[in-house]
PDB file of C-alpha atoms in Angstrom:
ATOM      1  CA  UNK A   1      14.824 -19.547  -7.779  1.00 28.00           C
ATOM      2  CA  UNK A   2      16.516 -22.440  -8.061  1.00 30.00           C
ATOM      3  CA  UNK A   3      18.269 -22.065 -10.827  1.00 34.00           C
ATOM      4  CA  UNK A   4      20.970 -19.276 -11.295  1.00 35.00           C
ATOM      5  CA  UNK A   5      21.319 -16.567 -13.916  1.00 36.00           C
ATOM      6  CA  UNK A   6      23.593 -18.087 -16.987  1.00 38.00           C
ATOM      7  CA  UNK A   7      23.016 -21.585 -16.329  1.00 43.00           C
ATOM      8  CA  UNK A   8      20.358 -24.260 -17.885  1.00 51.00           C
ATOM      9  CA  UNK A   9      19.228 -25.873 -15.064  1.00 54.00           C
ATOM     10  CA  UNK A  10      18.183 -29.637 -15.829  1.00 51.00           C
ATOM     11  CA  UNK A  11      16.038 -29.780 -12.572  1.00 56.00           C
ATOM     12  CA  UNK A  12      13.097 -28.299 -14.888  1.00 70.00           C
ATOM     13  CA  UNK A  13      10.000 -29.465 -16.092  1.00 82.00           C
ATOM     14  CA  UNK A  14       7.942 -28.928 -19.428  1.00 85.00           C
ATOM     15  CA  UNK A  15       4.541 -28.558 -18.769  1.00 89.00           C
ATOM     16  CA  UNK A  16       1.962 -30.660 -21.078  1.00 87.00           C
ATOM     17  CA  UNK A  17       0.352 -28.468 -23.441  1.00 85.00           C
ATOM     18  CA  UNK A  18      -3.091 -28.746 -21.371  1.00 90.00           C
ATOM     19  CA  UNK A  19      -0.940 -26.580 -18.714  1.00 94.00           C
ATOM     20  CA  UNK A  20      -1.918 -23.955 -20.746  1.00 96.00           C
ATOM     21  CA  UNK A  21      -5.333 -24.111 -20.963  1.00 97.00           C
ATOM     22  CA  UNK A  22      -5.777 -21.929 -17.987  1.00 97.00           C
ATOM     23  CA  UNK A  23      -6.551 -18.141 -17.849  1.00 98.00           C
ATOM     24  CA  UNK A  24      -4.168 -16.330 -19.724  1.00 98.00           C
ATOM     25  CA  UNK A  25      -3.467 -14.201 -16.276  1.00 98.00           C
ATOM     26  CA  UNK A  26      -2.553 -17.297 -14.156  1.00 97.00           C
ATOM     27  CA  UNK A  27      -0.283 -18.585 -17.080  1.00 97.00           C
ATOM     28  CA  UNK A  28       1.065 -15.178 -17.446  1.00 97.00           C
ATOM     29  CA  UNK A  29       2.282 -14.953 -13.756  1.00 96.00           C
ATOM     30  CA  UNK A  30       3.458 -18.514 -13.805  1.00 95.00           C
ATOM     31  CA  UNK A  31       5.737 -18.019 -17.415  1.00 96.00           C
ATOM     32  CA  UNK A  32       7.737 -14.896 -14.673  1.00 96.00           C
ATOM     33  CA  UNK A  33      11.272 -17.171 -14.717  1.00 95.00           C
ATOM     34  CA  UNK A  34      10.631 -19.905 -16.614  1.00 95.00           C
ATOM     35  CA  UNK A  35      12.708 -20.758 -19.695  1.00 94.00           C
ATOM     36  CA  UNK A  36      12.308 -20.757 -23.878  1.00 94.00           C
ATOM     37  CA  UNK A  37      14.620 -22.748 -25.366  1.00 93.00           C
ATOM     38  CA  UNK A  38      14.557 -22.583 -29.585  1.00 92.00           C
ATOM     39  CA  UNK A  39      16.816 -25.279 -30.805  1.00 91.00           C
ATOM     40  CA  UNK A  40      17.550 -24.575 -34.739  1.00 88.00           C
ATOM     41  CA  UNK A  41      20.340 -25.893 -37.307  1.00 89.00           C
ATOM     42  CA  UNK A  42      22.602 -22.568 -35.770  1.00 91.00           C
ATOM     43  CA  UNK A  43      22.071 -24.040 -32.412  1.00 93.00           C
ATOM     44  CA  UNK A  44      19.993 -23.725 -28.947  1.00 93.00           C
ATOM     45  CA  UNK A  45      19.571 -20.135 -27.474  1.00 96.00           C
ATOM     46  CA  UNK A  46      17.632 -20.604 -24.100  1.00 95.00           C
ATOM     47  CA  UNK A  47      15.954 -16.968 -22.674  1.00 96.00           C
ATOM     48  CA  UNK A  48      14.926 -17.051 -18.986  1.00 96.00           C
ATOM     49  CA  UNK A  49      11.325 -14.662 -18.830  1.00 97.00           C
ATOM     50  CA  UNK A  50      11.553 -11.757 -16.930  1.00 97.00           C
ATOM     51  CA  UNK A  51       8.188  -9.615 -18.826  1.00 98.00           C
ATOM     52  CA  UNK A  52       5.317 -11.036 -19.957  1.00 98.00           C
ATOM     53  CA  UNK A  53       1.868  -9.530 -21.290  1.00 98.00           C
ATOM     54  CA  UNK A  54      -1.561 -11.083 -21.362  1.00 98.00           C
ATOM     55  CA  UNK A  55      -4.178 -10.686 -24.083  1.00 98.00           C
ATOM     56  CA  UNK A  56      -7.828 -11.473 -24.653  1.00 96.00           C
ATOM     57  CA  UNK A  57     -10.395 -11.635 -27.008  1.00 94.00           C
ATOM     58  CA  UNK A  58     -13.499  -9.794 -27.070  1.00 94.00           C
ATOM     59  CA  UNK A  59     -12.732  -8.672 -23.825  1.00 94.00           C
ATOM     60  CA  UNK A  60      -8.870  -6.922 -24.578  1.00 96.00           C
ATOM     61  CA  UNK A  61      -9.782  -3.882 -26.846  1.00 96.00           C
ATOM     62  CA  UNK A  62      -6.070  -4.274 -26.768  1.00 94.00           C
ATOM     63  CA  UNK A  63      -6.037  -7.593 -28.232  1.00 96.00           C
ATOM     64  CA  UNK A  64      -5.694  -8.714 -32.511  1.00 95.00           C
ATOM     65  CA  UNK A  65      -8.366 -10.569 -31.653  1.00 94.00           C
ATOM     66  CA  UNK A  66     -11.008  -8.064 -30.306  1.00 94.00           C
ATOM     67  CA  UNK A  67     -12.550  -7.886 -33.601  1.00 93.00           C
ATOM     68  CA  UNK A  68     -12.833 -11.211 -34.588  1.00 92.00           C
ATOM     69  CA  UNK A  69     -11.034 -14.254 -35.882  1.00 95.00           C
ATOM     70  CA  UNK A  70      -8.689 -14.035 -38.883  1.00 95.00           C
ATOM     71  CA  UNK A  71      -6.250 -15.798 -41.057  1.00 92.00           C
ATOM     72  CA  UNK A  72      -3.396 -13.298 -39.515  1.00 91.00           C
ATOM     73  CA  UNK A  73      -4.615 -14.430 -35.631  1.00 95.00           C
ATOM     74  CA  UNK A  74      -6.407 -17.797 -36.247  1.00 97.00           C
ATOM     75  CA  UNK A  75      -3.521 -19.800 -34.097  1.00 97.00           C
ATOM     76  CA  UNK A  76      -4.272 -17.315 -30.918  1.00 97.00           C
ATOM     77  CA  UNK A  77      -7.739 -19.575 -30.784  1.00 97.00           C
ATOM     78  CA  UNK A  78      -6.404 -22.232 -29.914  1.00 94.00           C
ATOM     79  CA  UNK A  79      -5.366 -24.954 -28.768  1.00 95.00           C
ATOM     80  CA  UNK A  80      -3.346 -23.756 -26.151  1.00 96.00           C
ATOM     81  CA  UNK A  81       0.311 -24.514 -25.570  1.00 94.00           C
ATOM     82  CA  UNK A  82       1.440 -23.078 -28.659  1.00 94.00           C
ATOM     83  CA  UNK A  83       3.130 -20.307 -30.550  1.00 95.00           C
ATOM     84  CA  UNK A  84       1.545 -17.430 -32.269  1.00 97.00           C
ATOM     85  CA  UNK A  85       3.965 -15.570 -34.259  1.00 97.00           C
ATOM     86  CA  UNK A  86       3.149 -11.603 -35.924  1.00 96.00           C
ATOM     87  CA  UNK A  87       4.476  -9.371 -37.644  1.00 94.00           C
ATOM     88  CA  UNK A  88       4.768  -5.956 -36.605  1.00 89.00           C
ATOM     89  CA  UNK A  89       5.901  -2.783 -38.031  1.00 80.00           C
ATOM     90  CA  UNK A  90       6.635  -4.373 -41.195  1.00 78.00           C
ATOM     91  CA  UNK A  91      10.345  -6.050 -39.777  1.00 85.00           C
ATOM     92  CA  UNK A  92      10.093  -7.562 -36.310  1.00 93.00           C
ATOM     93  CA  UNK A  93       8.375 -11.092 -35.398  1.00 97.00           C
ATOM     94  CA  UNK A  94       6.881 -11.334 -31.662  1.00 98.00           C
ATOM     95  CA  UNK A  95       6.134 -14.595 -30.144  1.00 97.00           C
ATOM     96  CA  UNK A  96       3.458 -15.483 -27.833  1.00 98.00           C
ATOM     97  CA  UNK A  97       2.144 -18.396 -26.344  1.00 97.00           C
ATOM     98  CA  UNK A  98      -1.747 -19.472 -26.616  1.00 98.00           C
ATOM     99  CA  UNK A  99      -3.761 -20.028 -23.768  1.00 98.00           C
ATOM    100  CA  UNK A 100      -7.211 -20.374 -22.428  1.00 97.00           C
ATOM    101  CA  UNK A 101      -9.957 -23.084 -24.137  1.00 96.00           C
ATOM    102  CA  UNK A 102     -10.332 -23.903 -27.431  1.00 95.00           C
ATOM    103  CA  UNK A 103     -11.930 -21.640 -29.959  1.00 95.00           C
ATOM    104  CA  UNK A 104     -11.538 -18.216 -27.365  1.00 95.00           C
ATOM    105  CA  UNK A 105      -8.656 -16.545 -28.268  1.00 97.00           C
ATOM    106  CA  UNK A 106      -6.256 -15.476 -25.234  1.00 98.00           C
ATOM    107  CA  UNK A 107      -2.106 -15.302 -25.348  1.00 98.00           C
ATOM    108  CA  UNK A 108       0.819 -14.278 -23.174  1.00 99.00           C
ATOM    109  CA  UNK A 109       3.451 -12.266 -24.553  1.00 98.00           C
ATOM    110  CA  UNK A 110       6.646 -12.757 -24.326  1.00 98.00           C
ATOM    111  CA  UNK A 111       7.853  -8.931 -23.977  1.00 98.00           C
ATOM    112  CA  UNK A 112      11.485  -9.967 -22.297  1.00 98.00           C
ATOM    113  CA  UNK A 113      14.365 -11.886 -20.985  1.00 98.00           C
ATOM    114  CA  UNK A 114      18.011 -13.325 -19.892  1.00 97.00           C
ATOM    115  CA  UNK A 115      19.833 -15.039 -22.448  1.00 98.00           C
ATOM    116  CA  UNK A 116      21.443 -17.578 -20.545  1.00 96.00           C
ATOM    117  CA  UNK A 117      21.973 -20.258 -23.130  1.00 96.00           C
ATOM    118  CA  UNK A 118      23.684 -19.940 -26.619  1.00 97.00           C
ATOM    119  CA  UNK A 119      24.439 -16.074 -25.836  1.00 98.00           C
ATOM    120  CA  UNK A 120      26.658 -16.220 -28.883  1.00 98.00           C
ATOM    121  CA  UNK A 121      24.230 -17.070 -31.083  1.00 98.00           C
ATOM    122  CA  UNK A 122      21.944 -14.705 -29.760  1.00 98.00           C
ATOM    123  CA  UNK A 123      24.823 -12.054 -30.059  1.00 98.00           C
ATOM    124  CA  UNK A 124      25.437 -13.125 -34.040  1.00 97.00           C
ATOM    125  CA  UNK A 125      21.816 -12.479 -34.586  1.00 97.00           C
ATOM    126  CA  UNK A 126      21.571  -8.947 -33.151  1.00 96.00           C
ATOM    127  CA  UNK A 127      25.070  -7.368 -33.853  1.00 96.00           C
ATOM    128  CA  UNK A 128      24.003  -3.799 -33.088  1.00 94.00           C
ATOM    129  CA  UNK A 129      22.947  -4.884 -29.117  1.00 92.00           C
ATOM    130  CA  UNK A 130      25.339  -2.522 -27.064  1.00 89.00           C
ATOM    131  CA  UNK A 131      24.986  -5.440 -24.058  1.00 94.00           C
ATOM    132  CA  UNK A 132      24.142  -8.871 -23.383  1.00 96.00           C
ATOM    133  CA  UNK A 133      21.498  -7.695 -21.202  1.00 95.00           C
ATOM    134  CA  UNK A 134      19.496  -5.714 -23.836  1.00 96.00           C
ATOM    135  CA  UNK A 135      19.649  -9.029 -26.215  1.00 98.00           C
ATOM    136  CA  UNK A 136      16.060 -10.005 -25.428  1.00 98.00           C
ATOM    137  CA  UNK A 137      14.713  -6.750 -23.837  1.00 97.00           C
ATOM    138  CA  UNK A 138      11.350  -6.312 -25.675  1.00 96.00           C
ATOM    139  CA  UNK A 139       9.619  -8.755 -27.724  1.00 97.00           C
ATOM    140  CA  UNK A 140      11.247  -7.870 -31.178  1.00 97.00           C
ATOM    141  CA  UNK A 141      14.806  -8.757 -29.820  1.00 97.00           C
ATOM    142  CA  UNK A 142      13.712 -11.678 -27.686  1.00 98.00           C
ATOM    143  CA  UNK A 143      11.967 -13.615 -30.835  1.00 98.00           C
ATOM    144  CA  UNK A 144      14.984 -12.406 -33.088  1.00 97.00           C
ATOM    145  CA  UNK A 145      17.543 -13.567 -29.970  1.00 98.00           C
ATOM    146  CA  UNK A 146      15.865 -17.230 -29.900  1.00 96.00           C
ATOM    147  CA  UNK A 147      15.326 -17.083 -33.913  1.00 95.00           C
ATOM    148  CA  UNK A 148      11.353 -17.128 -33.970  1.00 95.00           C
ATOM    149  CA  UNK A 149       9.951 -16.269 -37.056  1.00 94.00           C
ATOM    150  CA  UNK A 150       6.431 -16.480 -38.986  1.00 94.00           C
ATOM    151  CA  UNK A 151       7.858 -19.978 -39.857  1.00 90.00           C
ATOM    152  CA  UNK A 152       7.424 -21.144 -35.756  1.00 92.00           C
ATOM    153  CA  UNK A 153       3.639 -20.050 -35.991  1.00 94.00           C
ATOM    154  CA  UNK A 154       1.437 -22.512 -34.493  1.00 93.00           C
ATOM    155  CA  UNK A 155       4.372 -24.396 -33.018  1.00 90.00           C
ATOM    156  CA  UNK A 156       3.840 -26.175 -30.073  1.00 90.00           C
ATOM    157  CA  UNK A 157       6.021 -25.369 -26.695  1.00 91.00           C
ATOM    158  CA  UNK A 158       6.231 -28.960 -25.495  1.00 85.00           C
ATOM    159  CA  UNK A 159       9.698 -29.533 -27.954  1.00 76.00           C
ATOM    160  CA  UNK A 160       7.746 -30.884 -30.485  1.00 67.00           C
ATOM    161  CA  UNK A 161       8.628 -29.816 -34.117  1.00 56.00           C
ATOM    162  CA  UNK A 162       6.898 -26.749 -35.701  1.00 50.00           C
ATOM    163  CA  UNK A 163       4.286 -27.698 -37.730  1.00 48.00           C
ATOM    164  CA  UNK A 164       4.861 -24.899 -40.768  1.00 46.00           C
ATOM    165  CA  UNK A 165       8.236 -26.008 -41.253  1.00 50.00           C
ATOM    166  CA  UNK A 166       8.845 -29.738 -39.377  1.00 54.00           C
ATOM    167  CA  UNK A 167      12.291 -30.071 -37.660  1.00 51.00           C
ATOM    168  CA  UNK A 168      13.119 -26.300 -38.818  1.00 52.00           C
ATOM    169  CA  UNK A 169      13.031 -25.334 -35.176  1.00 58.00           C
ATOM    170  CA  UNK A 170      11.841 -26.954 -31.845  1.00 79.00           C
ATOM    171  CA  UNK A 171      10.620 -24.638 -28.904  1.00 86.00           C
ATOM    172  CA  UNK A 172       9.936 -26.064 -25.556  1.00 88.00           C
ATOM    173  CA  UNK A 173       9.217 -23.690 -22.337  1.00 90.00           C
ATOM    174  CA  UNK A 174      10.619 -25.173 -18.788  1.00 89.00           C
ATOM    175  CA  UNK A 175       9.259 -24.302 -15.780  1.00 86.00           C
ATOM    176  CA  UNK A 176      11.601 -24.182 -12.524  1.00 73.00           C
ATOM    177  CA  UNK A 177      10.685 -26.050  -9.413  1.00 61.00           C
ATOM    178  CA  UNK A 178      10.506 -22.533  -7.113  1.00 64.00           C
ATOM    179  CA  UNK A 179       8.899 -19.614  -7.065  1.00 66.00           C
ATOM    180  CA  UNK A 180      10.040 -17.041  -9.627  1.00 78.00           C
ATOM    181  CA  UNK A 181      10.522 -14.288  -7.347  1.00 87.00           C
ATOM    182  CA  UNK A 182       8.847 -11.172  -6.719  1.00 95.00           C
ATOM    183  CA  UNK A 183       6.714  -9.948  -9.070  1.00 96.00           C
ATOM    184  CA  UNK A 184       4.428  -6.472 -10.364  1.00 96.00           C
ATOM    185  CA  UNK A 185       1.889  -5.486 -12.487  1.00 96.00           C
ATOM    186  CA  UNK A 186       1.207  -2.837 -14.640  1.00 96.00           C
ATOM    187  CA  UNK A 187       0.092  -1.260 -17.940  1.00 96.00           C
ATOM    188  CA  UNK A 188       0.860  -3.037 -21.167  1.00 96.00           C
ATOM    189  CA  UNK A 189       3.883  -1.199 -22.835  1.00 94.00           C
ATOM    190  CA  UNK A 190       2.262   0.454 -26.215  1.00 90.00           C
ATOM    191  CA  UNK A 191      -1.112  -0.336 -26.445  1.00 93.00           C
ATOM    192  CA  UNK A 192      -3.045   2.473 -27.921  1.00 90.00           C
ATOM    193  CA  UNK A 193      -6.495   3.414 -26.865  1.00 94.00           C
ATOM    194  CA  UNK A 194      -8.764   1.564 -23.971  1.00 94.00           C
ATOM    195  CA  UNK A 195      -6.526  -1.375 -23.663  1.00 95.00           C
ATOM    196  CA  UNK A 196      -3.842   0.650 -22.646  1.00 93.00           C
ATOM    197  CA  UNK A 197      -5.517   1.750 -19.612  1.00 93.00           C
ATOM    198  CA  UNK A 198      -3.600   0.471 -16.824  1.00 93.00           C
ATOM    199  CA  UNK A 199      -6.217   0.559 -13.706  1.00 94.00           C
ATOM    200  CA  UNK A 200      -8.412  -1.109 -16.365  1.00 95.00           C
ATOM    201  CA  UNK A 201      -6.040  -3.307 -18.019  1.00 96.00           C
ATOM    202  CA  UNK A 202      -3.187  -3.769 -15.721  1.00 97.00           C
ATOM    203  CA  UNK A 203      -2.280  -6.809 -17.712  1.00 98.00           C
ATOM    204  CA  UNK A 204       1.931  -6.300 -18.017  1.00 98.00           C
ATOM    205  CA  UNK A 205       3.738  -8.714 -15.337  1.00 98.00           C
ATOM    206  CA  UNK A 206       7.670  -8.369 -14.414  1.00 97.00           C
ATOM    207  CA  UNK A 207       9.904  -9.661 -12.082  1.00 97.00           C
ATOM    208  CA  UNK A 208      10.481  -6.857  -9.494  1.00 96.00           C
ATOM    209  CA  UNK A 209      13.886  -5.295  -9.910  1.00 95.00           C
ATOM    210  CA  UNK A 210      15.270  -7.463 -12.918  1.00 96.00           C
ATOM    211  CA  UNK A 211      17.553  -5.450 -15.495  1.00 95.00           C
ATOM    212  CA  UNK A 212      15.835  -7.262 -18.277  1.00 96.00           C
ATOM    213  CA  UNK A 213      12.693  -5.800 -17.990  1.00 96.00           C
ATOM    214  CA  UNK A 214      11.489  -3.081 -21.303  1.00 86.00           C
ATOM    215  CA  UNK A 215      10.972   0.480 -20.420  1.00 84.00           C
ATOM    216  CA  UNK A 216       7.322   1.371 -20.120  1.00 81.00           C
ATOM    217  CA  UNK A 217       6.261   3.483 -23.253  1.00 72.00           C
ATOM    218  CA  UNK A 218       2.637   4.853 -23.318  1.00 68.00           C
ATOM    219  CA  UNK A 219       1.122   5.205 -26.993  1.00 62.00           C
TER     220      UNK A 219
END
């Protein structure tokens, strides 16, 4: 890559929301070393992707929306390009980004990272990580590292303000100029049931080799 570990590199581009409205498995592949940024009142932390998980709809038994649309996973229908925020286990937020067309639900997730901006900030908010590595390792610590909450839902990734809470927090994903890197598949980390079949569903992407990455865990 182009740009090094612990640096923002400027050479970067932010892709126009429509970038997104591709299959949620070429977008997946393509998020592998790009960067979040979350700019709030505390300040910027920026996370360079090193796991990422794709979901469907119908399709994904795996998937909140398998069943159908509701009001908790309305924003994964679209449009693409932005943020869909959950809850889960009744105390962590976990951001993804929408893909796909309009009205069929499909979203990445955004399972892990590098801090490599604000890493002090991202310390403050999770005072019990033993190492700057494990700051954004899973999806839990990587939403609470860039400060993503329910608040962000919906928000697009292009820098523009959230539209729950305007100016509270502005996201925008950059993509570098080169080719992330090697790369593997796999099965998604704690899916229960048929979406966690892996030579069905092989549907987790990391960078090869990258200290980042979450430990598999079957459910």
């Amino acid at each position: 890559m182009s740009a090094q570990a612990g640096s923002v590199d400027a050479d970067l581009r932010v892709p126009p929301r429509t970038w997104y409205a591709r299959s949620v498995h070429d977008v997946a592949r393509d998020l592998l070393g790009a960067l979040i940024s979350v700019r709030s009142p505390e300040g910027t932390v920026t996370v360079r992707l090193s796991e990422v998980e794709a979901y469907g709809g119908s399709d994904d038994p795996g998937s909140h929306a398998y069943r159908g649309r509701t009001p908790r996973n309305a924003t994964m229908f679209g449009p693409a390009g932005r943020l869909y925020l959950y809850f889960t286990y009744g105390m962590h937020w976990c951001a993804n980004v929408v893909t796909g067309s309009d009205g069929e639900p499909s979203a990445v997730l955004l399972r892990a990272g590098r801090v490599v901006e604000g890493v002090e900030l991202a310390r403050r908010r999770r005072p019990t990580t033993k190492g700057d590595a494990d700051l954004a390792r899973g999806p839990a610590r990587l939403a609470t590292a860039l400060g993503l909450s329910g608040a962000d839902d919906g928000a697009s990734v292009d820098g523009t303000a959230g539209h729950v809470v305007p100016g509270v927090s502005r996201a925008a994903l950059r993509l570098d100029r080169g080719p992330a890197g090697p790369w593997e598949r796999g099965p998604r980390t704690g899916v229960a049931g048929d979406g966690g079949n892996g030579r069905v569903y092989p549907w987790r992407y990391w960078l090869t080799g990258d200290p980042t990455v979450s430990p598999y865990r079957a459910r």
